[in-house]
Tab-separated table of C-alpha atoms and ligand atoms in Angstrom:
chain	number	residue	atom	x	y	z
P	1	MET	CA	-17.950	10.143	29.552
P	2	ALA	CA	-17.191	11.211	26.083
P	3	SER	CA	-13.535	13.086	24.817
P	4	ARG	CA	-12.630	16.140	24.464
P	5	PRO	CA	-12.190	16.665	20.920
P	6	ILE	CA	-9.206	18.686	20.164
P	7	TYR	CA	-8.951	18.163	17.092
P	8	TYR	CA	-11.516	21.673	16.005
P	9	GLU	CA	-9.011	23.620	17.880
P	10	GLU	CA	-6.074	22.296	17.074
P	11	PRO	CA	-7.478	20.397	12.728
P	12	TYR	CA	-3.966	20.563	12.314
P	13	ARG	CA	-2.085	18.581	15.668
P	14	THR	CA	-0.897	15.542	14.414
P	15	THR	CA	0.718	13.763	17.780
P	16	LEU	CA	-0.793	13.594	21.626
P	17	VAL	CA	-0.304	12.662	24.777
P	18	SER	CA	-4.047	11.128	26.124
P	19	ARG	CA	-4.991	9.139	29.140
P	20	VAL	CA	-7.331	6.428	28.644
P	21	ALA	CA	-10.662	6.122	30.205
P	22	GLU	CA	-12.302	3.077	29.184
P	23	VAL	CA	-12.012	-0.177	27.346
P	24	ARG	CA	-14.556	-1.022	25.363
P	25	SER	CA	-15.521	-4.408	23.622
P	26	ASP	CA	-16.638	-2.242	20.686
P	27	GLY	CA	-12.707	0.484	20.948
P	28	VAL	CA	-11.122	2.471	23.257
P	29	VAL	CA	-12.332	5.486	24.547
P	30	LEU	CA	-9.402	8.650	25.195
P	31	GLU	CA	-9.959	11.111	27.751
P	32	GLU	CA	-8.639	14.100	25.140
P	33	THR	CA	-8.374	12.551	20.943
P	34	ILE	CA	-7.232	14.632	17.830
P	35	CYS	CA	-8.557	11.347	16.085
P	36	TYR	CA	-11.866	11.848	14.204
P	37	PRO	CA	-14.845	9.812	14.397
P	38	GLU	CA	-16.490	9.291	10.846
P	39	GLY	CA	-19.182	11.200	9.840
P	40	GLY	CA	-20.514	14.617	8.124
P	41	GLY	CA	-19.320	11.880	4.668
P	42	GLN	CA	-16.493	12.126	6.189
P	43	GLY	CA	-13.994	8.714	6.789
P	44	GLY	CA	-12.903	8.377	10.312
P	45	ASP	CA	-8.591	9.025	11.156
P	46	ARG	CA	-7.166	6.180	11.079
P	47	GLY	CA	-2.973	5.527	12.799
P	48	THR	CA	-1.602	4.436	15.928
P	49	ILE	CA	-2.391	4.655	19.818
P	50	GLY	CA	0.415	3.987	21.936
P	51	GLY	CA	1.890	1.746	19.462
P	52	ALA	CA	-0.495	-0.407	17.877
P	53	PRO	CA	-2.405	-0.426	15.181
P	54	LEU	CA	-5.658	2.370	15.162
P	55	LEU	CA	-7.835	0.870	12.622
P	56	ASP	CA	-11.007	3.482	12.369
P	57	THR	CA	-11.978	6.594	14.543
P	58	THR	CA	-16.332	6.357	14.954
P	59	LYS	CA	-19.031	8.230	17.022
P	60	ALA	CA	-21.107	5.279	19.554
P	61	LYS	CA	-24.584	6.021	20.094
P	62	ASP	CA	-23.561	8.310	23.426
P	63	GLY	CA	-21.671	10.199	22.131
P	64	ALA	CA	-18.377	8.509	23.932
P	65	ILE	CA	-15.473	8.455	20.505
P	66	LEU	CA	-14.667	4.964	19.885
P	67	HIS	CA	-10.950	4.379	18.593
P	68	HIS	CA	-11.470	0.617	17.598
P	69	VAL	CA	-7.118	-0.013	18.276
P	70	GLU	CA	-6.683	-3.733	17.279
P	71	ASP	CA	-4.659	-5.854	20.175
P	72	ALA	CA	-5.009	-2.725	22.662
P	73	PRO	CA	-1.874	-2.673	24.501
P	74	PHE	CA	-2.704	-0.643	27.932
P	75	GLY	CA	-5.054	-0.715	29.668
P	76	GLU	CA	-7.676	2.182	31.743
P	77	GLY	CA	-5.912	5.096	33.175
P	78	ASP	CA	-2.606	4.545	30.999
P	79	GLU	CA	-1.124	7.288	29.716
P	80	VAL	CA	-1.209	6.750	25.577
P	81	GLU	CA	0.699	9.179	22.543
P	82	ILE	CA	-1.319	9.386	19.231
P	83	LEU	CA	-0.277	8.993	16.154
P	84	LEU	CA	-2.653	9.764	13.298
P	85	ASP	CA	-2.345	9.298	9.846
P	86	TRP	CA	-1.975	12.814	8.629
P	87	ASP	CA	-1.873	11.777	4.886
P	88	ARG	CA	-5.333	10.513	4.928
P	89	ARG	CA	-7.122	13.369	7.016
P	90	TYR	CA	-5.010	16.169	5.662
P	91	HIS	CA	-6.079	14.266	2.523
P	92	PHE	CA	-10.185	14.266	4.009
P	93	MET	CA	-9.846	18.105	4.725
P	94	ARG	CA	-8.710	19.032	1.467
P	95	LEU	CA	-11.523	16.939	0.168
P	96	HIS	CA	-14.077	18.402	2.573
P	97	THR	CA	-12.687	22.032	2.619
P	98	ALA	CA	-13.151	21.511	-2.108
P	99	GLN	CA	-16.575	20.360	-1.586
P	100	HIS	CA	-18.440	23.204	0.343
P	101	MET	CA	-16.836	25.492	-2.094
P	102	ALA	CA	-17.596	23.382	-5.348
P	103	SER	CA	-21.541	22.740	-3.403
P	104	GLY	CA	-21.471	26.281	-2.293
P	105	ILE	CA	-20.879	27.520	-6.162
P	106	LEU	CA	-23.133	24.858	-7.251
P	107	HIS	CA	-26.487	27.001	-5.366
P	108	ASN	CA	-25.218	29.958	-5.033
P	109	GLU	CA	-24.465	30.606	-9.643
P	110	PHE	CA	-26.730	27.440	-10.399
P	111	SER	CA	-29.107	26.901	-7.765
P	112	ILE	CA	-28.541	23.220	-7.823
P	113	PRO	CA	-28.630	21.622	-5.151
P	114	THR	CA	-26.483	19.036	-2.689
P	115	VAL	CA	-28.388	16.168	-2.033
P	116	SER	CA	-25.149	13.759	-0.395
P	117	VAL	CA	-22.024	13.983	-0.510
P	118	HIS	CA	-19.329	11.022	-0.547
P	119	LEU	CA	-15.589	11.424	0.329
P	120	GLY	CA	-13.513	9.123	-0.433
P	121	GLU	CA	-9.991	7.662	0.067
P	122	ARG	CA	-8.912	9.709	-3.775
P	123	ILE	CA	-12.360	11.162	-5.088
P	124	MET	CA	-15.367	13.133	-4.272
P	125	MET	CA	-19.464	12.737	-5.150
P	126	ILE	CA	-21.817	15.881	-4.616
P	127	GLU	CA	-25.117	14.068	-5.574
P	128	CYS	CA	-27.108	17.190	-7.209
P	129	GLY	CA	-30.234	17.093	-6.989
P	130	THR	CA	-31.504	17.853	-10.526
P	131	GLU	CA	-31.295	15.546	-13.640
P	132	GLU	CA	-28.824	16.680	-15.493
P	133	VAL	CA	-25.209	18.397	-15.379
P	134	SER	CA	-23.998	19.908	-18.551
P	135	ARG	CA	-20.314	19.159	-18.931
P	136	GLU	CA	-19.913	23.111	-19.344
P	137	THR	CA	-21.612	23.506	-15.981
P	138	ALA	CA	-19.443	20.841	-14.479
P	139	TYR	CA	-16.170	22.652	-15.738
P	140	ARG	CA	-17.210	26.220	-15.185
P	141	VAL	CA	-17.684	24.702	-11.289
P	142	GLU	CA	-14.077	23.084	-11.746
P	143	ASP	CA	-12.513	26.795	-12.825
P	144	GLU	CA	-14.497	29.166	-10.451
P	145	VAL	CA	-13.625	26.789	-7.543
P	146	ASN	CA	-9.855	26.780	-8.103
P	147	ARG	CA	-9.706	30.674	-8.970
P	148	ARG	CA	-11.014	30.871	-5.221
P	149	ILE	CA	-8.263	28.362	-4.268
P	150	THR	CA	-5.765	30.885	-6.560
P	151	GLU	CA	-7.125	33.496	-4.004
P	152	ASN	CA	-6.160	31.530	-1.164
P	153	ARG	CA	-9.629	32.572	0.441
P	154	ALA	CA	-9.712	32.129	4.284
P	155	VAL	CA	-11.424	29.004	5.879
P	156	ASP	CA	-13.298	29.119	9.065
P	157	ALA	CA	-15.235	27.199	11.737
P	158	VAL	CA	-17.388	30.205	14.738
P	159	LEU	CA	-19.610	29.298	17.135
P	160	PHE	CA	-23.425	30.358	16.618
P	161	ASP	CA	-25.988	30.266	18.556
P	162	ARG	CA	-29.025	28.412	17.091
P	163	ALA	CA	-31.094	31.266	16.424
P	164	GLY	CA	-28.148	33.638	14.811
P	165	ALA	CA	-27.272	30.670	12.797
P	166	GLU	CA	-30.971	29.882	11.160
P	167	ALA	CA	-31.400	33.828	10.570
P	168	LEU	CA	-28.257	33.691	8.253
P	169	GLY	CA	-30.706	31.256	5.553
P	170	LEU	CA	-27.732	28.828	4.342
P	171	ARG	CA	-28.108	26.678	1.381
P	172	ARG	CA	-28.117	23.470	3.945
P	173	SER	CA	-30.501	23.044	6.673
P	174	ILE	CA	-28.585	22.487	10.007
P	175	LYS	CA	-29.160	19.414	10.927
P	176	VAL	CA	-27.365	18.912	14.315
P	177	GLY	CA	-28.855	19.881	17.516
P	178	GLY	CA	-28.188	21.594	20.210
P	179	ASP	CA	-27.677	25.480	20.666
P	180	SER	CA	-24.455	25.792	19.651
P	181	ILE	CA	-24.465	25.931	16.198
P	182	ARG	CA	-20.898	25.950	14.262
P	183	LEU	CA	-20.492	27.423	11.335
P	184	VAL	CA	-18.048	27.050	8.678
P	185	THR	CA	-17.268	30.225	6.271
P	186	VAL	CA	-15.270	29.144	2.880
P	187	GLU	CA	-14.417	33.191	2.496
P	188	GLY	CA	-16.640	35.215	-0.096
P	189	VAL	CA	-17.892	31.040	-1.125
P	190	ASP	CA	-20.241	29.428	1.418
P	191	THR	CA	-21.406	28.684	4.922
P	192	ILE	CA	-22.879	25.879	6.681
P	193	ALA	CA	-23.616	24.267	9.428
P	194	CYS	CA	-20.655	21.642	9.553
P	195	GLY	CA	-18.666	19.119	11.780
P	196	GLY	CA	-16.346	18.486	10.194
P	197	LEU	CA	-13.344	18.874	9.520
P	198	HIS	CA	-11.190	21.272	6.771
P	199	VAL	CA	-8.397	22.877	6.105
P	200	ALA	CA	-7.639	26.522	7.183
P	201	HIS	CA	-6.909	28.592	3.717
P	202	THR	CA	-7.939	26.895	0.410
P	203	SER	CA	-4.691	27.766	-1.708
P	204	GLU	CA	-3.807	23.645	0.055
P	205	ILE	CA	-6.257	22.180	-1.037
P	206	GLY	CA	-3.531	22.804	-4.504
P	207	ARG	CA	-5.435	21.923	-7.969
P	208	PHE	CA	-9.572	21.407	-8.124
P	209	LEU	CA	-10.508	18.402	-10.668
P	210	TYR	CA	-13.791	17.128	-12.225
P	211	MET	CA	-14.117	14.442	-12.722
P	212	GLY	CA	-17.049	13.476	-14.455
P	213	GLN	CA	-20.537	11.999	-12.850
P	214	GLU	CA	-22.494	9.159	-13.282
P	215	ARG	CA	-26.976	9.135	-12.918
P	216	ILE	CA	-28.830	7.665	-9.374
P	217	ARG	CA	-32.161	7.519	-8.576
P	218	GLY	CA	-32.897	10.319	-11.264
P	219	HIS	CA	-30.639	12.158	-9.973
P	220	VAL	CA	-26.519	13.027	-10.787
P	221	ARG	CA	-23.432	12.188	-9.033
P	222	LEU	CA	-20.423	14.465	-9.336
P	223	ILE	CA	-17.528	13.388	-9.199
P	224	PHE	CA	-14.285	15.472	-8.230
P	225	THR	CA	-11.000	15.040	-6.421
P	226	VAL	CA	-8.419	17.709	-5.458
P	227	GLY	CA	-4.668	17.516	-4.815
P	228	GLU	CA	-1.456	15.401	-6.063
P	229	THR	CA	-4.808	12.642	-6.313
P	230	ALA	CA	-6.119	15.078	-9.182
P	231	VAL	CA	-2.331	14.905	-10.298
P	232	GLU	CA	-2.540	11.144	-10.379
P	233	GLU	CA	-5.739	10.508	-12.420
P	234	ILE	CA	-5.219	13.425	-14.957
P	235	ARG	CA	-1.747	11.675	-15.401
P	236	LYS	CA	-3.630	7.972	-15.404
P	237	ARG	CA	-5.765	9.495	-18.176
P	238	SER	CA	-3.389	10.717	-20.818
P	239	GLU	CA	-1.263	7.529	-20.484
P	240	ALA	CA	-4.044	5.431	-21.367
P	241	ILE	CA	-4.819	8.539	-23.988
P	242	ASP	CA	-0.862	7.993	-25.032
P	243	GLU	CA	-1.139	4.101	-25.677
P	244	LEU	CA	-4.386	4.044	-27.268
P	245	THR	CA	-2.584	6.542	-29.881
P	246	ALA	CA	-0.111	4.323	-30.460
P	247	LEU	CA	-2.194	1.422	-30.843
P	248	PHE	CA	-4.470	3.175	-33.595
P	249	SER	CA	-1.438	5.547	-34.807
P	250	ALA	CA	-3.371	8.228	-34.629
P	251	PRO	CA	-3.041	11.708	-32.890
P	252	VAL	CA	-5.482	12.722	-29.986
P	253	GLU	CA	-7.514	15.189	-32.066
P	254	GLU	CA	-8.615	11.948	-34.582
P	255	LEU	CA	-7.996	9.091	-31.375
P	256	VAL	CA	-12.513	8.578	-31.005
P	257	GLU	CA	-12.976	8.698	-34.451
P	258	THR	CA	-10.482	6.351	-35.373
P	259	ALA	CA	-11.611	4.455	-33.212
P	260	ALA	CA	-14.920	3.770	-33.849
P	261	HIS	CA	-13.845	3.539	-37.474
P	262	ALA	CA	-12.326	0.490	-36.197
P	263	LEU	CA	-15.308	-1.488	-33.520
P	264	ARG	CA	-16.970	-0.466	-36.963
P	265	THR	CA	-14.686	-2.091	-39.169
P	266	ALA	CA	-14.649	-5.368	-36.806
P	267	GLN	CA	-18.485	-5.764	-36.254
P	268	SER	CA	-18.293	-5.979	-39.889
P	269	GLU	CA	-15.850	-7.984	-40.957
P	270	ARG	CA	-18.240	-10.410	-37.597
P	271	SER	CA	-21.228	-10.887	-39.033
P	272	GLN	CA	-19.531	-11.470	-42.741
P	273	LEU	CA	-17.477	-14.448	-40.665
P	274	ALA	CA	-20.765	-15.249	-39.356
P	275	HIS	CA	-22.430	-15.125	-42.843
P	276	THR	CA	-19.848	-17.447	-44.401
P	277	GLU	CA	-19.578	-19.444	-41.932
P	278	ALA	CA	-23.788	-20.228	-41.370
P	279	ARG	CA	-22.641	-20.949	-45.381
P	280	LEU	CA	-19.935	-23.295	-45.439
P	281	ALA	CA	-22.261	-24.950	-42.319
P	282	SER	CA	-25.172	-25.008	-44.691
P	283	LEU	CA	-22.722	-26.534	-47.562
P	284	LEU	CA	-21.213	-29.113	-45.313
P	285	LEU	CA	-24.699	-29.845	-43.440
P	286	ALA	CA	-25.834	-30.750	-47.401
P	287	GLN	CA	-22.646	-33.247	-48.300
P	288	LEU	CA	-23.081	-35.023	-45.677
P	289	ALA	CA	-26.804	-35.627	-46.000
P	290	GLY	CA	-26.130	-36.675	-49.692
P	291	SER	CA	-23.565	-39.676	-48.709
P	292	GLY	CA	-26.246	-42.358	-48.853
P	293	GLU	CA	-25.021	-42.475	-44.876
P	294	GLU	CA	-28.684	-42.568	-42.787
P	295	VAL	CA	-27.440	-41.578	-40.158
P	296	LEU	CA	-25.115	-38.715	-40.232
P	297	LEU	CA	-21.867	-38.914	-37.598
P	298	TRP	CA	-20.049	-35.247	-37.945
P	299	GLN	CA	-16.795	-34.975	-35.979
P	300	VAL	CA	-16.532	-31.005	-36.238
P	301	GLU	CA	-13.534	-29.656	-37.731
P	302	GLU	CA	-13.951	-26.397	-39.571
P	303	THR	CA	-14.647	-23.401	-38.115
P	304	ILE	CA	-18.334	-23.013	-37.637
P	305	GLY	CA	-20.097	-22.856	-34.655
P	306	VAL	CA	-22.207	-25.811	-33.226
P	307	LYS	CA	-25.524	-23.795	-33.468
P	308	GLU	CA	-24.942	-22.184	-37.395
P	309	ILE	CA	-25.398	-26.493	-37.915
P	310	GLY	CA	-28.722	-26.213	-36.122
P	311	GLN	CA	-29.380	-23.600	-38.037
P	312	ALA	CA	-28.352	-25.704	-41.588
P	313	THR	CA	-30.243	-28.602	-40.102
P	314	GLY	CA	-33.389	-26.444	-41.547
P	315	GLU	CA	-32.731	-26.920	-44.247
P	316	HIS	CA	-33.582	-30.249	-44.122
P	317	ASP	CA	-37.128	-32.541	-44.050
P	318	ASP	CA	-35.404	-36.018	-42.890
P	319	LEU	CA	-32.710	-36.158	-40.570
P	320	LEU	CA	-30.469	-38.250	-38.050
P	321	LEU	CA	-27.352	-36.589	-37.407
P	322	CYS	CA	-25.157	-36.286	-34.640
P	323	ALA	CA	-22.127	-33.179	-34.817
P	324	VAL	CA	-19.283	-32.598	-31.941
P	325	LYS	CA	-17.249	-30.319	-31.575
P	326	ALA	CA	-14.352	-29.777	-29.027
P	327	GLU	CA	-13.984	-26.280	-27.307
P	328	GLU	CA	-11.689	-26.161	-23.784
P	329	GLY	CA	-10.940	-29.217	-22.936
P	330	ARG	CA	-14.988	-30.779	-23.566
P	331	PHE	CA	-17.113	-31.142	-26.095
P	332	ILE	CA	-20.424	-29.789	-27.852
P	333	TRP	CA	-23.004	-31.871	-29.188
P	334	LEU	CA	-25.519	-31.072	-31.330
P	335	ILE	CA	-28.045	-33.264	-32.042
P	336	ALA	CA	-31.097	-33.597	-34.712
P	337	ALA	CA	-34.415	-36.043	-35.072
P	338	LYS	CA	-36.249	-34.705	-37.746
P	339	GLY	CA	-39.006	-37.222	-39.660
P	340	ARG	CA	-38.334	-40.318	-40.843
P	341	GLY	CA	-34.799	-39.534	-38.160
P	342	ALA	CA	-37.565	-38.488	-35.476
P	343	GLU	CA	-38.614	-42.126	-35.457
P	344	ARG	CA	-35.277	-44.144	-34.996
P	345	PHE	CA	-34.140	-42.274	-32.202
P	346	ASP	CA	-35.932	-40.958	-29.785
P	347	PHE	CA	-33.853	-38.263	-27.886
P	348	MET	CA	-35.175	-38.266	-24.243
P	349	LYS	CA	-35.791	-42.380	-23.182
P	350	ASN	CA	-32.071	-42.353	-24.332
P	351	ARG	CA	-30.378	-39.354	-23.115
P	352	ALA	CA	-29.092	-41.414	-19.423
P	353	ALA	CA	-27.395	-44.313	-22.426
P	354	LEU	CA	-25.774	-41.625	-23.879
P	355	PHE	CA	-24.365	-39.245	-21.798
P	356	GLU	CA	-23.028	-42.145	-20.126
P	357	GLY	CA	-19.650	-41.575	-18.564
P	358	PHE	CA	-18.907	-38.114	-20.391
P	359	GLU	CA	-19.991	-36.445	-18.120
P	360	ALA	CA	-22.539	-34.839	-19.904
P	361	LYS	CA	-24.902	-32.308	-19.589
P	362	GLY	CA	-28.305	-30.532	-21.822
P	363	GLY	CA	-31.339	-31.635	-23.717
P	364	GLY	CA	-33.603	-29.646	-26.446
P	365	ARG	CA	-37.289	-29.977	-27.438
P	366	PRO	CA	-37.514	-31.763	-30.905
P	367	PRO	CA	-36.023	-32.326	-33.510
P	368	LEU	CA	-32.975	-29.484	-32.156
P	369	TYR	CA	-31.006	-31.403	-28.922
P	370	GLN	CA	-27.623	-29.662	-27.535
P	371	GLY	CA	-24.829	-30.063	-24.901
P	372	SER	CA	-21.310	-30.549	-23.959
P	373	GLY	CA	-19.631	-33.475	-22.417
P	374	ALA	CA	-16.201	-34.604	-21.469
P	375	GLY	CA	-13.661	-37.557	-22.926
P	376	VAL	CA	-13.236	-38.745	-26.069
P	377	ALA	CA	-15.904	-36.642	-28.669
P	378	ALA	CA	-15.830	-39.771	-31.789
P	379	GLU	CA	-16.894	-42.055	-28.773
P	380	PHE	CA	-19.927	-40.395	-28.050
P	381	LEU	CA	-20.418	-40.992	-31.245
P	382	THR	CA	-20.148	-44.264	-31.173
P	383	ARG	CA	-22.278	-44.761	-28.312
P	384	PHE	CA	-25.185	-41.906	-30.380
P	385	ARG	CA	-24.599	-45.203	-33.173
P	386	GLU	CA	-25.332	-48.199	-31.221
P	387	LEU	CA	-28.769	-46.370	-29.337
P	388	VAL	CA	-29.896	-45.530	-33.250
P	389	ASN	CA	-32.944	-48.227	-33.580
K	1	ZN	ZN1	-17.635	20.505	6.251
């Protein structure tokens, strides 16, 4: 049997004594319930039933409302008390009502249709059937919703027969079956068929905040929130800006420009540093190559990367080099075997012997090979020297 939903008649009711009709493997069915089952973009209710945690409420295929109770301490026929997690439910009621208003205003004043809706724990998203919604439009929607919140418009749910409801020409087609259609009206703002729960007066929403947008599949998702969550979000952003103004020693008006300038400076310094490192690698390799040694072993202590050394090897025609550099508990190795050097060391032939005992990885193509290893870097150089013909 399906539970009798009390939440439509009494959406503000937070407790109810009911009777267990059925205990199923996937949930408990009660004779009457105030718990709203997940649907229409609105999350299922939580709370406790008979003292046991109610984790979620959903609707079964046969229409029964399933209460997902952890370790249900009761059986069929038992009388139980439902205590609703009211903060959560009320948040959804406020968010949902604000969503009707925003979607109605988007439709009526900007001809932007709502494609889908997601109501979350903190925010809601309205997916608009359009590729672009300007910030100005989003702000106007925000302002219009806030104006109607202040005006404290009434919100009503009325049952219509299908023909009567369809004759109204609503912004959204009626998605439910049956002849009895529940129409939800925010006075002077919006009317649609909806099975969700809403506040009775718009002032209960408190405030409406536009939080930004994201693009998805050629559509725009507008992100909003309401009430205390809106205040928290504003404060969070404000605190972040405060910290940034202190970090950059810049007033709010100059913050973006100052941060952009700092990023540009850092970028240019990074590229200058990279240039200097490449030059240093080139000079150090030339010095090493001029030492008269034929097999060059280099334990890199300088602030240059193995990558720069690899690039510097391009300036030499005859070279046999093994360079190692300690990095994060391991070492990076680089081998260059060019010209006469290539005749004295065949990387592929010596790879296994070279790597043994160093947990080494890596490879490459003639004349450059690169990878990493563990253990004493200097011993890797010694091993390389032993393997050279
Ligand atoms: Zn609704």
